[in-house]
Amino acid sequence: MKSLFYPGQHQMNPSASASKFKPKQKKPFIVNVEQLTKHEENTFKMIFEEWTNTPTLNLLLDKWSNYRNKTLSMLNRKASLSM
């Protein structure tokens, strides 16, 4: 079985400021990634690591909004290219 092991991570506190954030450790867990492609597995790792390493929900949503804007910009440029 192909799995990813994640040690105990902090729980995000949506209202905490970064300077006041005190992580609460959770129990470790294993995620089965057997059915994922390598690209899906890497994407999952990236999202999970960002989720667990961002101290507040607002910062996380800001980062995801930036990713979304960059992706839309690339898609728009690709759509406007002529062959």
Short mmCIF file of C-alpha atoms in Angstrom, two decimals:
data_model
loop_
_atom_site.label_atom_id
_atom_site.label_comp_id
_atom_site.label_asym_id
_atom_site.label_seq_id
_atom_site.Cartn_x
_atom_site.Cartn_y
_atom_site.Cartn_z
CA MET A 1 0.00 0.00 0.00
CA LYS A 2 1.37 3.40 -1.01
CA SER A 3 0.78 5.94 1.77
CA LEU A 4 1.92 9.31 2.99
CA PHE A 5 2.67 9.69 6.69
CA TYR A 6 1.95 13.01 8.34
CA PRO A 7 3.20 13.58 11.88
CA GLY A 8 1.05 15.56 14.28
CA GLN A 9 0.39 19.00 12.85
CA HIS A 10 -0.99 22.17 14.34
CA GLN A 11 -4.64 23.08 13.97
CA MET A 12 -5.30 26.31 12.16
CA ASN A 13 -6.98 29.00 14.23
CA PRO A 14 -8.91 31.30 11.83
CA SER A 15 -8.95 34.24 14.25
CA ALA A 16 -5.39 34.05 15.57
CA SER A 17 -2.78 36.54 14.51
CA ALA A 18 0.54 35.03 13.45
CA SER A 19 2.30 36.41 16.54
CA LYS A 20 -0.27 34.91 18.95
CA PHE A 21 -0.63 31.55 17.24
CA LYS A 22 0.00 28.56 19.51
CA PRO A 23 -0.04 25.24 17.65
CA LYS A 24 -2.09 22.37 19.02
CA GLN A 25 -0.53 19.05 18.14
CA LYS A 26 -2.76 16.40 16.65
CA LYS A 27 -2.16 12.69 16.38
CA PRO A 28 -0.17 11.51 13.36
CA PHE A 29 -2.08 9.92 10.51
CA ILE A 30 -1.53 8.07 7.25
CA VAL A 31 -3.16 9.00 3.94
CA ASN A 32 -3.57 6.27 1.32
CA VAL A 33 -2.44 7.66 -2.04
CA GLU A 34 -2.39 4.36 -3.89
CA GLN A 35 -5.10 5.41 -6.36
CA LEU A 36 -3.55 8.81 -7.16
CA THR A 37 -1.33 9.57 -10.12
CA LYS A 38 2.11 11.02 -9.36
CA HIS A 39 0.86 14.49 -10.35
CA GLU A 40 -2.21 14.17 -8.10
CA GLU A 41 -0.02 12.94 -5.24
CA ASN A 42 2.35 15.91 -5.62
CA THR A 43 -0.58 18.32 -5.77
CA PHE A 44 -2.06 16.76 -2.64
CA LYS A 45 1.28 17.07 -0.82
CA MET A 46 1.61 20.72 -1.84
CA ILE A 47 -1.91 21.60 -0.69
CA PHE A 48 -1.58 19.68 2.56
CA GLU A 49 1.80 21.21 3.42
CA GLU A 50 0.50 24.69 2.69
CA TRP A 51 -2.60 24.03 4.80
CA THR A 52 -0.57 22.82 7.78
CA ASN A 53 2.15 25.50 7.55
CA THR A 54 -0.06 28.59 7.21
CA PRO A 55 -0.88 30.07 10.63
CA THR A 56 -4.26 31.66 9.81
CA LEU A 57 -7.16 30.90 7.53
CA ASN A 58 -7.06 34.42 6.06
CA LEU A 59 -3.44 33.96 4.96
CA LEU A 60 -4.26 30.59 3.44
CA LEU A 61 -7.21 31.99 1.49
CA ASP A 62 -5.05 34.91 0.29
CA LYS A 63 -2.42 32.47 -1.01
CA TRP A 64 -5.04 30.35 -2.75
CA SER A 65 -6.58 33.45 -4.29
CA ASN A 66 -3.16 34.42 -5.65
CA TYR A 67 -2.71 30.91 -7.13
CA ARG A 68 -6.15 31.15 -8.70
CA ASN A 69 -5.38 34.54 -10.27
CA LYS A 70 -2.05 33.27 -11.67
CA THR A 71 -3.75 30.19 -13.11
CA LEU A 72 -6.52 32.24 -14.72
CA SER A 73 -3.94 34.61 -16.18
CA MET A 74 -2.00 31.70 -17.72
CA LEU A 75 -5.19 30.16 -19.11
CA ASN A 76 -6.23 33.48 -20.66
CA ARG A 77 -2.81 33.90 -22.31
CA LYS A 78 -2.95 30.34 -23.61
CA ALA A 79 -6.46 30.89 -25.02
CA SER A 80 -5.37 34.06 -26.82
CA LEU A 81 -2.42 32.39 -28.59
CA SER A 82 -3.01 31.70 -32.26
CA MET A 83 -1.61 28.73 -34.08
#
